[in-house]
PDB file of C-alpha atoms in Angstrom:
ATOM      1  CA  MET A  29     -32.915  79.271 -79.251  1.00 28.00           C
ATOM      2  CA  THR A  30     -31.339  80.940 -76.229  1.00 34.00           C
ATOM      3  CA  LEU A  31     -32.750  83.782 -74.231  1.00 43.00           C
ATOM      4  CA  ALA A  32     -30.658  86.853 -73.525  1.00 36.00           C
ATOM      5  CA  ARG A  33     -30.390  88.003 -69.935  1.00 42.00           C
ATOM      6  CA  GLY A  34     -33.388  90.057 -68.991  1.00 47.00           C
ATOM      7  CA  GLY A  35     -35.078  89.101 -72.229  1.00 55.00           C
ATOM      8  CA  ILE A  36     -38.387  87.470 -73.029  1.00 52.00           C
ATOM      9  CA  PHE A  37     -39.188  84.548 -75.291  1.00 47.00           C
ATOM     10  CA  GLY A  38     -42.773  84.729 -76.486  1.00 46.00           C
ATOM     11  CA  GLY A  39     -45.202  87.409 -77.553  1.00 46.00           C
ATOM     12  CA  CYS A  40     -46.582  88.506 -74.187  1.00 54.00           C
ATOM     13  CA  SER A  41     -45.812  91.679 -72.299  1.00 59.00           C
ATOM     14  CA  PRO A  42     -43.531  91.350 -69.260  1.00 78.00           C
ATOM     15  CA  LEU A  43     -45.182  90.289 -66.032  1.00 92.00           C
ATOM     16  CA  LYS A  44     -45.701  93.058 -63.489  1.00 96.00           C
ATOM     17  CA  ALA A  45     -45.535  92.932 -59.719  1.00 98.00           C
ATOM     18  CA  SER A  46     -49.002  94.523 -59.625  1.00 98.00           C
ATOM     19  CA  GLU A  47     -50.420  91.304 -61.107  1.00 97.00           C
ATOM     20  CA  PHE A  48     -49.403  89.470 -57.928  1.00 98.00           C
ATOM     21  CA  PHE A  49     -49.615  91.925 -55.027  1.00 98.00           C
ATOM     22  CA  THR A  50     -49.933  95.537 -53.895  1.00 97.00           C
ATOM     23  CA  LEU A  51     -47.322  97.117 -51.646  1.00 98.00           C
ATOM     24  CA  PRO A  52     -49.250  97.986 -48.454  1.00 98.00           C
ATOM     25  CA  ALA A  53     -49.262 101.377 -46.767  1.00 98.00           C
ATOM     26  CA  SER A  54     -47.262  99.924 -43.875  1.00 98.00           C
ATOM     27  CA  LEU A  55     -44.274  99.568 -46.207  1.00 98.00           C
ATOM     28  CA  SER A  56     -44.697 102.907 -48.001  1.00 97.00           C
ATOM     29  CA  LEU A  57     -41.236 104.056 -46.929  1.00 97.00           C
ATOM     30  CA  PHE A  58     -39.877 101.404 -49.317  1.00 98.00           C
ATOM     31  CA  SER A  59     -42.166 102.320 -52.236  1.00 97.00           C
ATOM     32  CA  ALA A  60     -39.409 103.796 -54.404  1.00 97.00           C
ATOM     33  CA  ALA A  61     -37.628 100.428 -54.389  1.00 98.00           C
ATOM     34  CA  PHE A  62     -40.686  98.398 -55.345  1.00 98.00           C
ATOM     35  CA  PRO A  63     -42.488  99.899 -58.374  1.00 98.00           C
ATOM     36  CA  ALA A  64     -45.743  98.218 -59.320  1.00 98.00           C
ATOM     37  CA  ASP A  65     -44.846  97.992 -63.031  1.00 97.00           C
ATOM     38  CA  ALA A  66     -41.552  96.152 -62.465  1.00 97.00           C
ATOM     39  CA  ALA A  67     -41.271  92.395 -62.856  1.00 96.00           C
ATOM     40  CA  PRO A  68     -41.823  90.800 -59.429  1.00 97.00           C
ATOM     41  CA  TRP A  69     -38.355  89.223 -59.367  1.00 97.00           C
ATOM     42  CA  GLU A  70     -36.868  92.707 -59.807  1.00 97.00           C
ATOM     43  CA  TRP A  71     -38.244  93.470 -56.334  1.00 98.00           C
ATOM     44  CA  LEU A  72     -35.964  90.768 -54.948  1.00 97.00           C
ATOM     45  CA  LYS A  73     -32.939  92.638 -56.233  1.00 97.00           C
ATOM     46  CA  GLN A  74     -34.047  95.773 -54.376  1.00 98.00           C
ATOM     47  CA  ILE A  75     -34.536  94.356 -50.880  1.00 98.00           C
ATOM     48  CA  GLY A  76     -30.904  94.922 -49.876  1.00 98.00           C
ATOM     49  CA  PRO A  77     -30.655  98.458 -51.321  1.00 98.00           C
ATOM     50  CA  ALA A  78     -34.031  99.398 -49.797  1.00 98.00           C
ATOM     51  CA  LEU A  79     -32.786  98.404 -46.349  1.00 98.00           C
ATOM     52  CA  ALA A  80     -29.420 100.099 -46.882  1.00 97.00           C
ATOM     53  CA  ALA A  81     -31.252 103.388 -47.463  1.00 96.00           C
ATOM     54  CA  GLN A  82     -32.803 103.281 -43.964  1.00 95.00           C
ATOM     55  CA  THR A  83     -31.187 104.896 -40.921  1.00 92.00           C
ATOM     56  CA  PHE A  84     -32.276 102.353 -38.249  1.00 93.00           C
ATOM     57  CA  ASP A  85     -32.050 105.097 -35.622  1.00 90.00           C
ATOM     58  CA  GLN A  86     -34.968 103.889 -33.487  1.00 90.00           C
ATOM     59  CA  PRO A  87     -33.810 101.899 -30.453  1.00 92.00           C
ATOM     60  CA  LEU A  88     -34.817  98.272 -30.133  1.00 94.00           C
ATOM     61  CA  PRO A  89     -37.525  97.328 -27.638  1.00 92.00           C
ATOM     62  CA  LYS A  90     -36.532  95.326 -24.602  1.00 93.00           C
ATOM     63  CA  LEU A  91     -35.414  91.911 -25.811  1.00 96.00           C
ATOM     64  CA  PRO A  92     -35.895  88.550 -24.085  1.00 96.00           C
ATOM     65  CA  PRO A  93     -32.560  87.120 -22.857  1.00 94.00           C
ATOM     66  CA  GLY A  94     -32.630  84.281 -25.393  1.00 96.00           C
ATOM     67  CA  LEU A  95     -33.301  86.469 -28.434  1.00 98.00           C
ATOM     68  CA  HIS A  96     -30.093  87.157 -30.347  1.00 97.00           C
ATOM     69  CA  VAL A  97     -30.072  90.314 -32.495  1.00 97.00           C
ATOM     70  CA  GLU A  98     -27.117  91.649 -34.465  1.00 97.00           C
ATOM     71  CA  GLY A  99     -26.607  94.197 -37.206  1.00 96.00           C
ATOM     72  CA  MET A 100     -29.059  96.830 -38.394  1.00 97.00           C
ATOM     73  CA  VAL A 101     -32.504  95.743 -37.193  1.00 98.00           C
ATOM     74  CA  TYR A 102     -35.778  97.630 -36.802  1.00 98.00           C
ATOM     75  CA  LEU A 103     -38.486  96.053 -34.640  1.00 98.00           C
ATOM     76  CA  HIS A 104     -41.756  97.909 -34.237  1.00 97.00           C
ATOM     77  CA  PRO A 105     -42.594  98.205 -30.514  1.00 96.00           C
ATOM     78  CA  THR A 106     -45.682  96.012 -31.019  1.00 97.00           C
ATOM     79  CA  VAL A 107     -43.769  93.055 -32.503  1.00 98.00           C
ATOM     80  CA  ARG A 108     -44.355  89.948 -30.373  1.00 98.00           C
ATOM     81  CA  LEU A 109     -40.955  88.534 -29.520  1.00 98.00           C
ATOM     82  CA  PRO A 110     -40.185  84.922 -28.553  1.00 98.00           C
ATOM     83  CA  ALA A 111     -38.063  83.638 -25.724  1.00 97.00           C
ATOM     84  CA  HIS A 112     -35.421  82.509 -28.203  1.00 97.00           C
ATOM     85  CA  ALA A 113     -34.713  83.260 -31.872  1.00 98.00           C
ATOM     86  CA  THR A 114     -32.002  84.838 -34.036  1.00 98.00           C
ATOM     87  CA  ILE A 115     -32.304  88.039 -36.064  1.00 98.00           C
ATOM     88  CA  ILE A 116     -29.336  89.106 -38.179  1.00 98.00           C
ATOM     89  CA  GLY A 117     -29.693  92.411 -39.971  1.00 97.00           C
ATOM     90  CA  PRO A 118     -30.399  94.186 -42.056  1.00 98.00           C
ATOM     91  CA  ALA A 119     -34.018  93.474 -41.202  1.00 98.00           C
ATOM     92  CA  TRP A 120     -37.159  95.585 -40.835  1.00 98.00           C
ATOM     93  CA  ILE A 121     -40.168  94.057 -39.065  1.00 98.00           C
ATOM     94  CA  GLY A 122     -43.483  95.871 -38.888  1.00 98.00           C
ATOM     95  CA  ALA A 123     -46.258  96.368 -36.375  1.00 98.00           C
ATOM     96  CA  ASN A 124     -48.129  93.534 -34.670  1.00 98.00           C
ATOM     97  CA  THR A 125     -46.018  90.864 -36.351  1.00 98.00           C
ATOM     98  CA  GLU A 126     -45.377  87.710 -34.338  1.00 98.00           C
ATOM     99  CA  ILE A 127     -41.950  86.065 -34.267  1.00 98.00           C
ATOM    100  CA  ARG A 128     -42.193  82.560 -32.859  1.00 98.00           C
ATOM    101  CA  PRO A 129     -39.564  80.483 -31.007  1.00 98.00           C
ATOM    102  CA  GLY A 130     -36.606  79.285 -33.042  1.00 98.00           C
ATOM    103  CA  ALA A 131     -37.146  81.623 -35.995  1.00 98.00           C
ATOM    104  CA  PHE A 132     -33.930  82.375 -37.908  1.00 98.00           C
ATOM    105  CA  ILE A 133     -33.967  85.699 -39.752  1.00 98.00           C
ATOM    106  CA  ARG A 134     -30.632  86.060 -41.464  1.00 97.00           C
ATOM    107  CA  GLY A 135     -30.358  89.256 -43.402  1.00 94.00           C
ATOM    108  CA  ARG A 136     -32.129  91.368 -46.031  1.00 98.00           C
ATOM    109  CA  VAL A 137     -35.622  90.740 -44.704  1.00 98.00           C
ATOM    110  CA  ILE A 138     -38.547  93.195 -44.839  1.00 98.00           C
ATOM    111  CA  VAL A 139     -41.795  92.274 -43.081  1.00 98.00           C
ATOM    112  CA  GLY A 140     -45.053  94.221 -43.029  1.00 98.00           C
ATOM    113  CA  GLU A 141     -47.787  94.323 -40.401  1.00 98.00           C
ATOM    114  CA  ARG A 142     -49.578  91.384 -38.740  1.00 98.00           C
ATOM    115  CA  CYS A 143     -47.284  88.734 -40.188  1.00 98.00           C
ATOM    116  CA  VAL A 144     -46.233  85.440 -38.608  1.00 98.00           C
ATOM    117  CA  LEU A 145     -42.597  84.321 -38.708  1.00 98.00           C
ATOM    118  CA  GLY A 146     -43.041  80.856 -37.344  1.00 98.00           C
ATOM    119  CA  ASN A 147     -41.255  78.451 -35.095  1.00 97.00           C
ATOM    120  CA  ALA A 148     -38.126  76.872 -36.630  1.00 97.00           C
ATOM    121  CA  CYS A 149     -38.631  78.864 -39.853  1.00 98.00           C
ATOM    122  CA  GLU A 150     -35.761  80.469 -41.760  1.00 98.00           C
ATOM    123  CA  PHE A 151     -36.007  83.741 -43.689  1.00 98.00           C
ATOM    124  CA  LYS A 152     -33.364  85.189 -45.990  1.00 98.00           C
ATOM    125  CA  ASN A 153     -33.523  87.982 -48.599  1.00 98.00           C
ATOM    126  CA  CYS A 154     -37.308  88.049 -48.613  1.00 98.00           C
ATOM    127  CA  LEU A 155     -40.240  90.421 -48.511  1.00 98.00           C
ATOM    128  CA  LEU A 156     -43.403  89.585 -46.573  1.00 99.00           C
ATOM    129  CA  LEU A 157     -46.356  91.897 -47.170  1.00 99.00           C
ATOM    130  CA  ASP A 158     -49.097  92.556 -44.614  1.00 98.00           C
ATOM    131  CA  GLY A 159     -50.682  89.487 -43.069  1.00 98.00           C
ATOM    132  CA  ALA A 160     -48.345  86.936 -44.644  1.00 98.00           C
ATOM    133  CA  GLN A 161     -48.146  83.832 -42.461  1.00 98.00           C
ATOM    134  CA  VAL A 162     -45.364  81.248 -42.278  1.00 98.00           C
ATOM    135  CA  PRO A 163     -46.265  79.474 -39.023  1.00 98.00           C
ATOM    136  CA  HIS A 164     -44.180  76.270 -38.843  1.00 97.00           C
ATOM    137  CA  PHE A 165     -40.921  74.669 -40.084  1.00 98.00           C
ATOM    138  CA  SER A 166     -40.556  76.482 -43.437  1.00 98.00           C
ATOM    139  CA  TYR A 167     -37.749  77.994 -45.502  1.00 98.00           C
ATOM    140  CA  VAL A 168     -38.392  81.295 -47.269  1.00 98.00           C
ATOM    141  CA  GLY A 169     -35.327  82.343 -49.239  1.00 98.00           C
ATOM    142  CA  ASP A 170     -35.134  84.912 -52.051  1.00 98.00           C
ATOM    143  CA  SER A 171     -38.923  85.041 -52.170  1.00 98.00           C
ATOM    144  CA  ILE A 172     -41.869  87.426 -51.897  1.00 98.00           C
ATOM    145  CA  LEU A 173     -45.089  86.582 -50.036  1.00 99.00           C
ATOM    146  CA  GLY A 174     -48.094  88.730 -50.837  1.00 98.00           C
ATOM    147  CA  ASN A 175     -50.672  90.221 -48.507  1.00 98.00           C
ATOM    148  CA  GLY A 176     -52.464  87.456 -46.645  1.00 98.00           C
ATOM    149  CA  ALA A 177     -50.417  84.694 -48.264  1.00 98.00           C
ATOM    150  CA  HIS A 178     -50.148  81.541 -46.164  1.00 98.00           C
ATOM    151  CA  LEU A 179     -47.607  78.715 -46.199  1.00 98.00           C
ATOM    152  CA  GLY A 180     -48.627  75.491 -44.480  1.00 98.00           C
ATOM    153  CA  ALA A 181     -46.255  73.669 -42.155  1.00 98.00           C
ATOM    154  CA  GLY A 182     -43.034  72.529 -43.782  1.00 98.00           C
ATOM    155  CA  VAL A 183     -43.347  74.464 -47.040  1.00 98.00           C
ATOM    156  CA  VAL A 184     -39.994  75.114 -48.720  1.00 98.00           C
ATOM    157  CA  CYS A 185     -39.304  77.913 -51.194  1.00 98.00           C
ATOM    158  CA  SER A 186     -36.365  76.279 -52.970  1.00 98.00           C
ATOM    159  CA  ASN A 187     -34.137  79.043 -54.312  1.00 98.00           C
ATOM    160  CA  LEU A 188     -31.233  77.322 -56.092  1.00 97.00           C
ATOM    161  CA  ARG A 189     -31.266  75.023 -59.101  1.00 96.00           C
ATOM    162  CA  LEU A 190     -29.425  71.722 -58.735  1.00 94.00           C
ATOM    163  CA  ASP A 191     -27.132  72.734 -61.603  1.00 95.00           C
ATOM    164  CA  GLN A 192     -26.748  76.226 -60.063  1.00 95.00           C
ATOM    165  CA  GLN A 193     -27.570  77.911 -63.377  1.00 95.00           C
ATOM    166  CA  PRO A 194     -29.423  81.263 -63.560  1.00 95.00           C
ATOM    167  CA  ILE A 195     -33.123  80.865 -62.960  1.00 96.00           C
ATOM    168  CA  VAL A 196     -35.556  81.124 -65.844  1.00 95.00           C
ATOM    169  CA  VAL A 197     -39.228  81.795 -65.159  1.00 94.00           C
ATOM    170  CA  HIS A 198     -41.876  80.082 -67.253  1.00 89.00           C
ATOM    171  CA  GLY A 199     -44.782  82.514 -67.194  1.00 87.00           C
ATOM    172  CA  PRO A 200     -48.064  82.664 -69.122  1.00 86.00           C
ATOM    173  CA  GLY A 201     -47.085  82.437 -72.783  1.00 83.00           C
ATOM    174  CA  ALA A 202     -43.509  83.545 -72.260  1.00 90.00           C
ATOM    175  CA  THR A 203     -40.209  82.594 -70.671  1.00 93.00           C
ATOM    176  CA  TYR A 204     -38.190  85.148 -68.729  1.00 94.00           C
ATOM    177  CA  ASP A 205     -34.489  85.173 -67.877  1.00 94.00           C
ATOM    178  CA  THR A 206     -34.324  86.703 -64.401  1.00 95.00           C
ATOM    179  CA  GLY A 207     -30.538  86.948 -64.271  1.00 94.00           C
ATOM    180  CA  LEU A 208     -30.750  85.573 -60.735  1.00 97.00           C
ATOM    181  CA  LYS A 209     -28.859  82.546 -59.512  1.00 97.00           C
ATOM    182  CA  LYS A 210     -31.036  82.452 -56.380  1.00 98.00           C
ATOM    183  CA  PHE A 211     -34.775  82.991 -56.681  1.00 98.00           C
ATOM    184  CA  GLY A 212     -37.382  81.069 -54.728  1.00 98.00           C
ATOM    185  CA  ALA A 213     -41.032  81.954 -55.229  1.00 98.00           C
ATOM    186  CA  VAL A 214     -43.402  84.834 -55.835  1.00 98.00           C
ATOM    187  CA  VAL A 215     -46.603  84.083 -53.906  1.00 98.00           C
ATOM    188  CA  GLY A 216     -49.494  86.406 -54.731  1.00 98.00           C
ATOM    189  CA  ASP A 217     -51.953  88.064 -52.384  1.00 98.00           C
ATOM    190  CA  ASN A 218     -54.054  85.555 -50.409  1.00 98.00           C
ATOM    191  CA  ALA A 219     -52.460  82.529 -52.094  1.00 98.00           C
ATOM    192  CA  GLU A 220     -52.303  79.301 -50.099  1.00 98.00           C
ATOM    193  CA  VAL A 221     -49.640  76.570 -50.140  1.00 98.00           C
ATOM    194  CA  GLY A 222     -50.406  73.273 -48.408  1.00 98.00           C
ATOM    195  CA  CYS A 223     -48.220  71.509 -45.862  1.00 98.00           C
ATOM    196  CA  ASN A 224     -44.882  70.049 -46.984  1.00 98.00           C
ATOM    197  CA  ALA A 225     -45.166  71.401 -50.526  1.00 98.00           C
ATOM    198  CA  VAL A 226     -42.006  72.470 -52.349  1.00 98.00           C
ATOM    199  CA  LEU A 227     -42.051  75.558 -54.553  1.00 98.00           C
ATOM    200  CA  ASN A 228     -39.182  75.053 -56.981  1.00 98.00           C
ATOM    201  CA  PRO A 229     -36.908  77.931 -58.083  1.00 98.00           C
ATOM    202  CA  GLY A 230     -38.712  80.593 -60.073  1.00 97.00           C
ATOM    203  CA  THR A 231     -42.254  79.597 -59.070  1.00 98.00           C
ATOM    204  CA  LEU A 232     -45.002  82.193 -59.593  1.00 98.00           C
ATOM    205  CA  LEU A 233     -48.346  81.805 -57.791  1.00 98.00           C
ATOM    206  CA  GLY A 234     -51.116  84.215 -58.759  1.00 98.00           C
ATOM    207  CA  PRO A 235     -53.389  85.864 -56.189  1.00 98.00           C
ATOM    208  CA  ARG A 236     -55.831  83.500 -54.420  1.00 98.00           C
ATOM    209  CA  SER A 237     -54.225  80.444 -56.039  1.00 98.00           C
ATOM    210  CA  LEU A 238     -53.815  77.226 -54.085  1.00 98.00           C
ATOM    211  CA  VAL A 239     -51.159  74.496 -54.172  1.00 98.00           C
ATOM    212  CA  MET A 240     -52.262  71.290 -52.460  1.00 97.00           C
ATOM    213  CA  PRO A 241     -50.125  69.648 -49.724  1.00 97.00           C
ATOM    214  CA  THR A 242     -46.968  67.611 -50.514  1.00 96.00           C
ATOM    215  CA  LEU A 243     -46.722  68.764 -54.137  1.00 97.00           C
ATOM    216  CA  SER A 244     -43.486  69.774 -55.834  1.00 97.00           C
ATOM    217  CA  PHE A 245     -44.597  72.688 -57.984  1.00 97.00           C
ATOM    218  CA  SER A 246     -42.752  74.594 -60.710  1.00 95.00           C
ATOM    219  CA  GLY A 247     -43.768  77.318 -63.125  1.00 95.00           C
ATOM    220  CA  TYR A 248     -46.797  79.596 -63.062  1.00 96.00           C
ATOM    221  CA  LEU A 249     -50.189  79.085 -61.432  1.00 97.00           C
ATOM    222  CA  PRO A 250     -52.803  81.635 -62.581  1.00 97.00           C
ATOM    223  CA  PRO A 251     -54.933  83.584 -60.103  1.00 98.00           C
ATOM    224  CA  ALA A 252     -57.637  81.654 -58.242  1.00 97.00           C
ATOM    225  CA  GLN A 253     -56.509  78.324 -59.702  1.00 97.00           C
ATOM    226  CA  LEU A 254     -55.951  75.060 -57.811  1.00 97.00           C
ATOM    227  CA  ARG A 255     -53.027  72.719 -58.430  1.00 94.00           C
ATOM    228  CA  ARG A 256     -53.426  69.166 -57.134  1.00 90.00           C
ATOM    229  CA  ARG A 257     -51.609  65.899 -57.700  1.00 77.00           C
ATOM    230  CA  GLU A 258     -52.548  64.225 -60.949  1.00 63.00           C
ATOM    231  CA  LYS A 259     -54.334  60.887 -60.570  1.00 56.00           C
ATOM    232  CA  LEU A 260     -52.393  57.848 -61.733  1.00 44.00           C
TER     233      LEU A 260
END
């Protein structure tokens, strides 16, 4: 039995973004693009349009000589800037966020307050809510990180299937066709992912859930649940 685009297989109601995170006040100017009752992967589709609706008329703060910025970029004056990194717009980065050396921000990125965009980390078409931390050597593509979510060193949000087919999400009691060819992970508020774990395309982590280091995880992890390697 095949699943029509946007459809659901199973008897459950569609998942809602509000089951994973709450859009913080710091990002209220984007609230029309990110309704709480929409499926979380629908938020991914709205990152680009949400940024396109902004005017970006505030001048950039003084930039270090080794920091390359191009395109439409907003940096709050309190953002901590590194000696060298690359930011390609459109991008919107909120107050008291820290960008560390070697970060590569390459378009359609929205970041809330007090976040960490770590050294040698890459960000593309993603939304980071307040306090999300990606400190070291990670890839966050086509993904959403909830308030206080934390990725350990080397975590990868894999966003493309090997067969490059549209990504299907296996949620609680239902399967959802997202209609997206690229979709990494939805990481709920205060969820934790251990070092060198891989979140495969279409992964959903509930709030306060925890994925242990070095795992390759797919599917849905309910709130406040732990996923560890099975014993042989």
